[in-house]
Short mmCIF file of C-alpha atoms in Angstrom, two decimals:
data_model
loop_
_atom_site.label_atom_id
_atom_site.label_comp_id
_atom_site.label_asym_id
_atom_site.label_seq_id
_atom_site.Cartn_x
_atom_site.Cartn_y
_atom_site.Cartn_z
CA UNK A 1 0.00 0.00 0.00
CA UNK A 2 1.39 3.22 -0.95
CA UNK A 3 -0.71 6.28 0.78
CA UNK A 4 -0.73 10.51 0.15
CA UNK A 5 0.57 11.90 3.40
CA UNK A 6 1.33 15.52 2.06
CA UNK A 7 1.17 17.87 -0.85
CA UNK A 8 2.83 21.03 -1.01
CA UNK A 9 1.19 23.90 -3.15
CA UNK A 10 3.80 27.01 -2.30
CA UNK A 11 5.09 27.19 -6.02
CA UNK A 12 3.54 29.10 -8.25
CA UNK A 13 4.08 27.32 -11.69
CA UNK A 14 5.25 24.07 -13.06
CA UNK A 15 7.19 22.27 -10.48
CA UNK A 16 10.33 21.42 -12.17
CA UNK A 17 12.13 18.99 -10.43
CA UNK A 18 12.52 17.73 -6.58
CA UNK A 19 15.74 16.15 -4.49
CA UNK A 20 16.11 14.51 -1.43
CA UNK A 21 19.02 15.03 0.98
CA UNK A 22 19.04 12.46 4.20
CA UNK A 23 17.04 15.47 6.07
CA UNK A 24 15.71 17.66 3.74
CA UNK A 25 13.46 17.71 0.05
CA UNK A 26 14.13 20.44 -2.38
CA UNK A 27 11.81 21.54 -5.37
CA UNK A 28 12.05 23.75 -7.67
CA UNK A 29 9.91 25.63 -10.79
CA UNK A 30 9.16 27.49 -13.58
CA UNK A 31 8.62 30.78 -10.71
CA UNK A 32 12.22 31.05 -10.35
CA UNK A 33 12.66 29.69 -6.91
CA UNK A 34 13.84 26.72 -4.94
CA UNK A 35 12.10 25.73 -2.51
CA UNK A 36 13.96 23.73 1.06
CA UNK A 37 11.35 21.77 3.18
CA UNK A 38 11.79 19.94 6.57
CA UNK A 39 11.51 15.64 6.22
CA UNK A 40 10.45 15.27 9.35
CA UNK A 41 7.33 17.72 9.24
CA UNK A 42 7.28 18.87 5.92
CA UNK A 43 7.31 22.51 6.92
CA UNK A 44 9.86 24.91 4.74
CA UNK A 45 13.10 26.21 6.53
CA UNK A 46 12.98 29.69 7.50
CA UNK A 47 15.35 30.61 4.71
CA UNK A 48 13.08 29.44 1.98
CA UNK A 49 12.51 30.09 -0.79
CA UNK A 50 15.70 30.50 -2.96
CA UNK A 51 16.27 33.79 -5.25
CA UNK A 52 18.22 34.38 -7.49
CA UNK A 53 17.38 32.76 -10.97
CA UNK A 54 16.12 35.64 -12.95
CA UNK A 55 14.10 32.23 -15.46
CA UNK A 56 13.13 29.68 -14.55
CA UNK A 57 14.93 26.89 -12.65
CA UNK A 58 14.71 23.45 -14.29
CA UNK A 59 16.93 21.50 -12.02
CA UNK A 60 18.08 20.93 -8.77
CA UNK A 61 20.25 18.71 -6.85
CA UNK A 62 21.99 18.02 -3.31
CA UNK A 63 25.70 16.59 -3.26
CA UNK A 64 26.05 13.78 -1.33
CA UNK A 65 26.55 14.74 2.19
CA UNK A 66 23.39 17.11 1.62
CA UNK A 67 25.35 20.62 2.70
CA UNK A 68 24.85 22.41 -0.71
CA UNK A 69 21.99 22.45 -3.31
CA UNK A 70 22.41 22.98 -6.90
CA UNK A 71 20.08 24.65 -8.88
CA UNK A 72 20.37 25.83 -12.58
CA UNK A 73 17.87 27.96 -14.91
CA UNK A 74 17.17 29.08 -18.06
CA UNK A 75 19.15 32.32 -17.31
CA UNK A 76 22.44 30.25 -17.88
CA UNK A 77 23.69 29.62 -14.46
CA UNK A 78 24.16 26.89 -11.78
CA UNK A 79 24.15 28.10 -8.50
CA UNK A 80 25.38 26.44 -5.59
CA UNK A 81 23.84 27.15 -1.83
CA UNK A 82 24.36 26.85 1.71
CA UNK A 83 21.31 24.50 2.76
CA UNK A 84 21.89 25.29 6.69
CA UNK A 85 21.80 28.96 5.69
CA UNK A 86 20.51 29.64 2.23
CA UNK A 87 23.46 31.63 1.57
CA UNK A 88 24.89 31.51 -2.80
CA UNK A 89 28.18 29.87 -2.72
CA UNK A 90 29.09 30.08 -5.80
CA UNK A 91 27.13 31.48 -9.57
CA UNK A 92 28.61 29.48 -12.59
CA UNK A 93 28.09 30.48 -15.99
CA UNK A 94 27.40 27.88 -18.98
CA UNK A 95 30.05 29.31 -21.40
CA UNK A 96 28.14 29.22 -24.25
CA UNK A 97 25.38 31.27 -22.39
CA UNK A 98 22.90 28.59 -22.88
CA UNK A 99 20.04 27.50 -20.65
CA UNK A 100 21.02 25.20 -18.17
CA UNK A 101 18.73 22.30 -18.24
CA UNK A 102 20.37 19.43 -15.64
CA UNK A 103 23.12 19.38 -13.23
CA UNK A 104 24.49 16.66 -11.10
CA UNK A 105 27.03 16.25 -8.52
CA UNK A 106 29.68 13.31 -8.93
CA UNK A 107 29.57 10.70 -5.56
CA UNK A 108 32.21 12.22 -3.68
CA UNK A 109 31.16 16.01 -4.47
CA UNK A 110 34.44 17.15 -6.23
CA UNK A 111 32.60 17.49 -9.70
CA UNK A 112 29.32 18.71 -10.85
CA UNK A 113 27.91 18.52 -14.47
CA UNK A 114 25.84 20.97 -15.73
CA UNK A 115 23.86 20.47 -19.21
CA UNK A 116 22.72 23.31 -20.98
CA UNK A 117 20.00 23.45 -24.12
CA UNK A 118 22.73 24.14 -27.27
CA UNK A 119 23.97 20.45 -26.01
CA UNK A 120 27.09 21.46 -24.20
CA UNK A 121 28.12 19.71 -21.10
CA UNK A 122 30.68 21.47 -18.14
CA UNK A 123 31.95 19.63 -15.63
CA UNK A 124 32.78 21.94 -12.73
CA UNK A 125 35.70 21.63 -9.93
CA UNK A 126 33.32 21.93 -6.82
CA UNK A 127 35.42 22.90 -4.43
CA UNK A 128 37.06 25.84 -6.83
CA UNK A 129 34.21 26.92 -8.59
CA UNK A 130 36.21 26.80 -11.65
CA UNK A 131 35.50 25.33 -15.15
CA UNK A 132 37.07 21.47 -15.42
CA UNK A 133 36.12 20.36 -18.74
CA UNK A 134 33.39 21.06 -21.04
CA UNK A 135 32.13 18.89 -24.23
CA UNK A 136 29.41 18.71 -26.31
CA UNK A 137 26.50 16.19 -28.12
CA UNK A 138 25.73 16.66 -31.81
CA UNK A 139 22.27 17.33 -31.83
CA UNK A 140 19.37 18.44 -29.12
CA UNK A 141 19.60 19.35 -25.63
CA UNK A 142 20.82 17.81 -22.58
CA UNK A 143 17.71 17.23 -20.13
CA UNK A 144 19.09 14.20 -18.05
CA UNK A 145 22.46 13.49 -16.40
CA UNK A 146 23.59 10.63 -13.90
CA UNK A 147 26.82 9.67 -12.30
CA UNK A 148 27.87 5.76 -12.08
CA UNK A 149 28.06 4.90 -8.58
CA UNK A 150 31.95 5.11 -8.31
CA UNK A 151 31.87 8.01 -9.87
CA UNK A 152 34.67 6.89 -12.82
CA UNK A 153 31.95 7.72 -15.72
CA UNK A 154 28.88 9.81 -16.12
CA UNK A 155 25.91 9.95 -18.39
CA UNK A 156 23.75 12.36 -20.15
CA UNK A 157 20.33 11.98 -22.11
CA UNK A 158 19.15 14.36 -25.05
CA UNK A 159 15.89 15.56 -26.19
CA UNK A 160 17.00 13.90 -29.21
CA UNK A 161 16.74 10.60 -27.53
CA UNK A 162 20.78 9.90 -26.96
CA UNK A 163 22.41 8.24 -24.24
CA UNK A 164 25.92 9.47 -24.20
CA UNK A 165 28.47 8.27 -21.88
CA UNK A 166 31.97 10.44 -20.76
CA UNK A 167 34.78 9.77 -18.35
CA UNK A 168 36.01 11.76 -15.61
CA UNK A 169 37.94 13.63 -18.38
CA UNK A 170 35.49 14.49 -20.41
CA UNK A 171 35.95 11.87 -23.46
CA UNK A 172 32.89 10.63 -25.57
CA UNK A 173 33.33 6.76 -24.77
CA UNK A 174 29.80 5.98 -26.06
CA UNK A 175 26.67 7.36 -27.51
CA UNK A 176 23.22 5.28 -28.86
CA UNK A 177 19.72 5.94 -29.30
CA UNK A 178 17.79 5.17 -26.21
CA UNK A 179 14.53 6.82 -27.53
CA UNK A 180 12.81 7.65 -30.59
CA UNK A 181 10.81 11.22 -29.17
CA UNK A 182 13.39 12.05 -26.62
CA UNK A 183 14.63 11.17 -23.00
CA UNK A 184 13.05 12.06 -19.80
CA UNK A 185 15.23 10.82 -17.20
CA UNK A 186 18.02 8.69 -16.33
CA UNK A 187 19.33 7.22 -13.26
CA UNK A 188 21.99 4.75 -11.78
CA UNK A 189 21.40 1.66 -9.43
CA UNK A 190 23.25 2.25 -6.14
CA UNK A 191 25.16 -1.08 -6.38
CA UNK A 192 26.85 -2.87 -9.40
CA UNK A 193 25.69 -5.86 -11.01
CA UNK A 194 28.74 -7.73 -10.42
CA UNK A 195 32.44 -7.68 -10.72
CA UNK A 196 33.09 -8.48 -14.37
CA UNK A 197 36.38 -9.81 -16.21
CA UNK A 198 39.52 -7.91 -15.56
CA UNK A 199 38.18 -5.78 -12.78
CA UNK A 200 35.53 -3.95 -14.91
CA UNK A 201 32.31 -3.27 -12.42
CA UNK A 202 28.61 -3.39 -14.61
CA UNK A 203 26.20 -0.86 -13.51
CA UNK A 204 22.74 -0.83 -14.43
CA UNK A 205 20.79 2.72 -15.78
CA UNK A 206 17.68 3.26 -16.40
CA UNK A 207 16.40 5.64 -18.79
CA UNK A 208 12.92 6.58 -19.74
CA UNK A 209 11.86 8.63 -22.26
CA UNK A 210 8.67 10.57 -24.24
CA UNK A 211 7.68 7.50 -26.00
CA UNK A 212 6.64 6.14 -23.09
CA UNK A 213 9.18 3.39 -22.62
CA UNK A 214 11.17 2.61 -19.42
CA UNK A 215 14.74 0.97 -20.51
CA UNK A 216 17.29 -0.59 -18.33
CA UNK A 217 21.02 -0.41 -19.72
CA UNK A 218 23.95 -2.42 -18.11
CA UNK A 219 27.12 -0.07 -18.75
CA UNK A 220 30.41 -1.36 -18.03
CA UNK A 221 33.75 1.02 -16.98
CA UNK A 222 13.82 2.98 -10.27
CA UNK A 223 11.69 6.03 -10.53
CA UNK A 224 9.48 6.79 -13.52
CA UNK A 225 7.06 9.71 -14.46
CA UNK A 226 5.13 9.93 -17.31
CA UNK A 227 3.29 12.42 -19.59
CA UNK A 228 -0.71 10.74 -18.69
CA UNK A 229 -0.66 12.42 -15.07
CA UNK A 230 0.66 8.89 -13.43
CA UNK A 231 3.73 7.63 -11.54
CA UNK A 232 4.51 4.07 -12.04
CA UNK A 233 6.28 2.39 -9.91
CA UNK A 234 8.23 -0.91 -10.40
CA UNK A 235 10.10 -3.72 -8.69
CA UNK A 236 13.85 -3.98 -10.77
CA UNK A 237 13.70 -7.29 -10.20
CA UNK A 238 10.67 -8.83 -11.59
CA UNK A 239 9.84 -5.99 -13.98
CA UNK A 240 6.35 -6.38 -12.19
CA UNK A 241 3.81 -2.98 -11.87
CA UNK A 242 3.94 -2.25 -8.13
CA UNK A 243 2.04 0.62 -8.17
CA UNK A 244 0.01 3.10 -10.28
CA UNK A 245 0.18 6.90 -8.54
CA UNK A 246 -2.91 8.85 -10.38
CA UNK A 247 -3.18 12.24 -7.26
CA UNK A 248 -1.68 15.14 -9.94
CA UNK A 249 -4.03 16.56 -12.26
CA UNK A 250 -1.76 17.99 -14.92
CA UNK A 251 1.36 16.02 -16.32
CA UNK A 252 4.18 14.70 -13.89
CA UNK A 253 7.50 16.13 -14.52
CA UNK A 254 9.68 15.01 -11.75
CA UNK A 255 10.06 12.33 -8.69
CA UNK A 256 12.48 11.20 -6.38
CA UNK A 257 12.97 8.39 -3.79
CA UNK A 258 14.37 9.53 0.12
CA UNK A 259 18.03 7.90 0.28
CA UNK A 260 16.89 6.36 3.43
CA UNK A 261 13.28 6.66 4.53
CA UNK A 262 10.08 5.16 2.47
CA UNK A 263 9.01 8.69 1.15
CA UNK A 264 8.93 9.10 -2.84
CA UNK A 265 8.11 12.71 -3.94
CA UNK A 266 6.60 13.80 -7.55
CA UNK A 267 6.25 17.39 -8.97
CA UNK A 268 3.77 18.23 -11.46
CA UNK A 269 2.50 20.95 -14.39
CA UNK A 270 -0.19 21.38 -11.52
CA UNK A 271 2.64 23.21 -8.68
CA UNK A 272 2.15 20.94 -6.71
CA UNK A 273 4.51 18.40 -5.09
CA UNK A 274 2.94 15.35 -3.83
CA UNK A 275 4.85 12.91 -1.00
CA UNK A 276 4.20 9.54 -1.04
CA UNK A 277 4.69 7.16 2.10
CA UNK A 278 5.77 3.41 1.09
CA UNK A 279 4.23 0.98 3.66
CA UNK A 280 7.00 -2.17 4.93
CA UNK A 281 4.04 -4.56 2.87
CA UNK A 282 5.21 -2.52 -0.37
CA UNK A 283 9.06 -3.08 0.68
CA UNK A 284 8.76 -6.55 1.12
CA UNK A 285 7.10 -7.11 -1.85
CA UNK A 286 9.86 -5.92 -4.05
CA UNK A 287 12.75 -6.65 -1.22
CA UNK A 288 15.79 -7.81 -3.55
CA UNK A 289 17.73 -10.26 -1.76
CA UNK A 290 20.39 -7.41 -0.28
CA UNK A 291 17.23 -5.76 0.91
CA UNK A 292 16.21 -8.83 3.85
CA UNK A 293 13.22 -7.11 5.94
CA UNK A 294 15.49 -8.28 9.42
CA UNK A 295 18.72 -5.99 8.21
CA UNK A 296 16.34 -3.34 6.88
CA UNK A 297 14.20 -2.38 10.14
CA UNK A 298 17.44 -3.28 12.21
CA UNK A 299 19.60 -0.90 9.88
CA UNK A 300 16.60 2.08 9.74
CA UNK A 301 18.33 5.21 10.98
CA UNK A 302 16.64 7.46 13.13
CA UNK A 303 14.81 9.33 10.21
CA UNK A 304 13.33 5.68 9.30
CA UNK A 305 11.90 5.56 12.37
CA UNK A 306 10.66 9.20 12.63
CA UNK A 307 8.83 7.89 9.38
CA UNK A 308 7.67 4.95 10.52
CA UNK A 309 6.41 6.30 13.88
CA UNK A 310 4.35 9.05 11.50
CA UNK A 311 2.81 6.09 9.27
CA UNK A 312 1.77 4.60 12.52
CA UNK A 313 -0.28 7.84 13.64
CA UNK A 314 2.33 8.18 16.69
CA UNK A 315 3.73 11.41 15.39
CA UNK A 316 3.81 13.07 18.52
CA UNK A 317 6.60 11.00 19.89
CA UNK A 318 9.00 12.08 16.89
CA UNK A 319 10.24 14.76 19.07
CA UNK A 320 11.16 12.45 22.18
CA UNK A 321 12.82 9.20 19.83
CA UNK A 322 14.82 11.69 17.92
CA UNK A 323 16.25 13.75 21.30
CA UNK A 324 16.77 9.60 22.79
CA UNK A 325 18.60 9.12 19.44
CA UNK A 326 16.18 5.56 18.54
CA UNK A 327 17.23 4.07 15.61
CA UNK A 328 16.10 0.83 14.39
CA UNK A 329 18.34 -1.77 16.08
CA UNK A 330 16.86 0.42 19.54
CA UNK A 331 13.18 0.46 18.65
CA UNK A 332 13.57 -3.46 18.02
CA UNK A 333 14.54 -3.63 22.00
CA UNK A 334 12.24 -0.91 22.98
CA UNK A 335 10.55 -2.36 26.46
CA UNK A 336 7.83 -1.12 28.78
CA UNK A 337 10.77 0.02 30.89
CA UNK A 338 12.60 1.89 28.89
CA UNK A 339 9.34 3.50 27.27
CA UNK A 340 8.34 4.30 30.95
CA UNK A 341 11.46 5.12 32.42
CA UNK A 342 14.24 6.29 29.52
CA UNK A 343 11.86 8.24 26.92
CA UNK A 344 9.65 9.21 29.74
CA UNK A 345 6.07 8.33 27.65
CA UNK A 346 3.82 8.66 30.71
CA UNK A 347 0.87 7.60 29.06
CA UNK A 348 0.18 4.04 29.57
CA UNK A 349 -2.25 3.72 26.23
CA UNK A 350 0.33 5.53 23.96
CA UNK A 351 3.02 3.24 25.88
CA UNK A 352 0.50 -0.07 25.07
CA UNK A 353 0.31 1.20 21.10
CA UNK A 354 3.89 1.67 20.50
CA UNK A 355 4.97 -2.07 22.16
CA UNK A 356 1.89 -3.80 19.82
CA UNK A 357 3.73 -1.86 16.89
CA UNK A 358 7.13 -2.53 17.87
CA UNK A 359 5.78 -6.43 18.43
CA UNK A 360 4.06 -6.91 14.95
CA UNK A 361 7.70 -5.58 13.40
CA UNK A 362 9.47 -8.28 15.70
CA UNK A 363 6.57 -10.78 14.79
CA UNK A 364 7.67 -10.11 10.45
CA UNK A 365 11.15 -10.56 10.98
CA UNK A 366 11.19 -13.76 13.14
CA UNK A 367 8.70 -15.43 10.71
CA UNK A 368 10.61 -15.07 7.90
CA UNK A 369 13.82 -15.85 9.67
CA UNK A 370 12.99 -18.90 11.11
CA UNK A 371 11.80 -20.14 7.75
CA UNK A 372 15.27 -19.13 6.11
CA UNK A 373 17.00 -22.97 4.86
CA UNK A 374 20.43 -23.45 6.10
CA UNK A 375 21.96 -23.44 2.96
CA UNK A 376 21.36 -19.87 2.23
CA UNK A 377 22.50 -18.57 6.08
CA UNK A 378 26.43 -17.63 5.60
CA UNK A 379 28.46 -19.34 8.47
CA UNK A 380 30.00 -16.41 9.35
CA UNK A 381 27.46 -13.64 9.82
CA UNK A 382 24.62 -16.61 10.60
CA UNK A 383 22.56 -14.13 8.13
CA UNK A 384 20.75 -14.72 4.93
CA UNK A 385 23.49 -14.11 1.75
CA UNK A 386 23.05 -11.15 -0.04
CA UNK A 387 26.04 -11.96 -2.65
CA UNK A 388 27.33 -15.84 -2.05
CA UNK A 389 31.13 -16.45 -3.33
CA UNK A 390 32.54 -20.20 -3.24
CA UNK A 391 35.75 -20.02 -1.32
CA UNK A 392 38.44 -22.41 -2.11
CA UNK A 393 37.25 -25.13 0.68
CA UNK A 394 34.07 -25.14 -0.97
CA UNK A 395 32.05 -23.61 1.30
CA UNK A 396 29.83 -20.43 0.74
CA UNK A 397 29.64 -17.75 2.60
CA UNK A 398 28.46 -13.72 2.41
CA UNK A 399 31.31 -11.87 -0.19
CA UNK A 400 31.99 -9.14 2.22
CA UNK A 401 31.92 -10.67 5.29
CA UNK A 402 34.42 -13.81 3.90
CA UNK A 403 36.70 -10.80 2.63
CA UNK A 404 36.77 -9.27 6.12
CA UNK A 405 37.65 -12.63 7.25
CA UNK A 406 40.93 -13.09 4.78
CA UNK A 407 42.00 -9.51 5.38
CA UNK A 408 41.85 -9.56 9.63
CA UNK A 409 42.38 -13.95 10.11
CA UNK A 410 45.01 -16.40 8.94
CA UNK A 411 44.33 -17.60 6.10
CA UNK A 412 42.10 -20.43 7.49
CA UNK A 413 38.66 -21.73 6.47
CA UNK A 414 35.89 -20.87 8.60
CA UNK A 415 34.11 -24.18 8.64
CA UNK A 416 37.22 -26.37 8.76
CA UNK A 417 39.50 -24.18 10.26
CA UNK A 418 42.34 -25.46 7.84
CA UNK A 419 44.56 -22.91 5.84
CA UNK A 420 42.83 -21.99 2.62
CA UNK A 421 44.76 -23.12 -1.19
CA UNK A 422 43.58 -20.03 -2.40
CA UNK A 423 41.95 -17.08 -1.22
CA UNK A 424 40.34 -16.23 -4.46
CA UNK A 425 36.80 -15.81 -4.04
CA UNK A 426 34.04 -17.50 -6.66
CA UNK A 427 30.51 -15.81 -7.44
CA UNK A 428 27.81 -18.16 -6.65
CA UNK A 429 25.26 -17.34 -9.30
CA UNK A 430 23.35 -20.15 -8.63
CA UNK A 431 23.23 -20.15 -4.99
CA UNK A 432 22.20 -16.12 -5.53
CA UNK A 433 18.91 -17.36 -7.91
CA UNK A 434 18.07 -19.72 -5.41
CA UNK A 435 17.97 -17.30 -2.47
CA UNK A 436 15.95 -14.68 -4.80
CA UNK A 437 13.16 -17.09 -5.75
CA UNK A 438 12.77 -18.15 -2.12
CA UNK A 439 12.25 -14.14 -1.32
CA UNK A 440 9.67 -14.14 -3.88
CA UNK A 441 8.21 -16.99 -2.53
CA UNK A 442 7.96 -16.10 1.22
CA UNK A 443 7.96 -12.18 1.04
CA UNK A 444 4.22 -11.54 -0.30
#
């Protein structure tokens, strides 16, 4: 079940395009502004909105450790900001003088790209504010841009349909038609596919487009709008329709997924920006096996459980989990004690609620771990695999935790405790489909 909890009308025109930051959401429109709102209550920070865009602003986008916001506009700038303060950083102008229609910051926030309407491309030193490189596409303008997740190549989408792809130094290494009327979007998976021959990672991008297909790439070196007023959204593994999103009443130009809380926000042609709340049924449903509903509650950080506390109409005791710093592994050993005595929730109703909550999460994960076969628990972390390897002694075990084990330990087995021939590691493909189906099976 995926449920409305807020819509946010403040802009107004066309919302362009909205980001997520671990603490904040950022929008942004065809009025010029950029708009900074709170996650946890969804009011706007006092230093909202953003001026300075003398056009409109088609773009924006947080670097990774969510301190500064980049916007960029048809006047032919990207501006950087202060998100504590709202302060401009930095103004960079697109040397051509072009409208700047995308801009994205590389994963470890020394770069940012910038794509402009006459089809050039800048990629920016983000610490100096200076111009890095620039290139440029053959035809249309540059609407979409992603980073891979190690940040080695990046990848922009015309309104001419082309994927192109450019290293860190600015060099064409590929280009193809994606889609006949034009691309909408594109967008990296988090983790690669696997480890490939030589040491070459595959990624996976998705790119959608006006001719209203959704295409998933695997590039060597999910989050759809649409134009009929809907958001679709999909599990990557099955290809299956999770959900159809029909709320906006003009076309959908923009959505993003939290980094770390089940909130997905969409923009519209109608100003407004809609936030959707994901319920842990929806989760589990399209859980992919690194995604195992006991390490996802016990890994929630204390925003997760702001959110979850919210979907469970508790919402006034966001205030007292956040100041006793609750994160998931705490809420799972939450007691009446320590709801009594530690948070100091002196109602003994609102007390009773939260420990039948906290008790139906406990109930989901034992269920499905007690029904987990043997084969698929790795004998190290005595947790469900997320990516088996064969080590030389023929056992399997989890990839990260065995390489933990080689890099801190003798080079010794873990099951037989004799020295290991080899210590190179083997993917266990078939092991991996095995432990997939089984989530499919038992996670409905």
């Amino acid at each position: 079940m995926v449920k409305l909890i807020y819509t946010l009308a403040d802009h107004g025109d066309d919302v362009n395009c909205c980001a997520f930051s671990f603490s904040l959401l950022a929008t942004c429109s065809l009025d010029k502004t950029i708009r900074l709102y709170s996650l946890s209550d969804f009011t706007e920070l006092p230093h909202s909105p953003l001026k300075f865009h003398t056009y409109a602003v088609h773009c924006c986008c947080f670097s990774p450790s969510g301190h500064i916001l980049a916007s960029c506009s048809t006047d032919g700038t990207t501006v950087l900001w202060n998100t504590e303060n709202g302060q401009t950083l930095a103004v960079m102008e697109q040397p051509s003088g072009s409208p700047v229609r995308v801009c994205q910051f590389s994963p470890d926030s020394t770069c940012l790209a910038s794509g402009a309407a006459d089809g050039t491309v800048v990629l920016w030193n983000a610490q100096s504010y200076r111009l890095y490189r620039c290139g440029s596409v053959k035809d249309g303008s540059l609407v979409a841009c992603a980073f891979s997740p190690n940040g080695s190549f990046f990848v922009t989408g015309s309104s001419c349909g082309d994927l192109t792809v450019w290293d860190d130094k600015m060099r064409c290494l590929h280009s193809e038609k994606a889609h006949d009327l034009g691309i909408t979007c594109c967008d990296f998976s988090s983790q690669p596919v696997s480890d490939g021959e030589q040491g070459l990672q595959f990624f996976r991008l998705a790119s959608c487009g006006q001719d209203c297909h959704v295409k998933v790439w695997v590039v060597s070196f999910t989050h759809i709008f649409s134009v009929d007023k809907s958001v679709i959204v999909y599990d990557t593994n099955t290809e299956n329709i999770l959900h159809t999103l029909t709320q906006h009443t003009r076309y959908v130009t923009t959505c993003a997924f939290a980094p770390h809380t089940l909130l997905l926000a969409t923009g519209s042609m109608d100003k407004t920006v809609n936030i959707w709340q994901f319920d842990l049924e929806t989760l589990c449903q399209a859980r992919s096996t690194e995604d195992h509903l006991k390490q996802f509650t016990e890994d929630w950080s204390e925003e997760d459980v702001s959110t979850w506390l919210c979907a469970q109409d508790l919402k006034d005791l966001v205030g007292i989990f956040k100041m006793n710093n609750i994160d998931g592994k705490e809420l799972l050993n939450l007691t009446k004690e320590s709801l009594a005595d530690d948070l100091k929730i002196e109602s003994l109703g609102l007390r009773s609620k939260v420990l039948r909550k906290i008790e139906e999460l406990r109930t989901r994960v034992k269920s499905l771990s007690s029904e987990i076969p043997d084969e698929f628990i790795c004998p190290i972390t005595r947790e469900l695999m997320k990516d088996p390897v064969i080590a030389s002694d023929g056992y399997s075990y989890e990839k990260e935790a065995m390489e933990n084990w080689i890099s801190t330990k003798k080079r010794t087995s873990p099951m037989t405790n004799l020295v290991l021939p080899s210590v190179v590691l083997t993917p266990n493909r078939t092991l991996k489909m095995a432990i997939n189906r089984w989530l499919e099976t038992h996670q409905k």
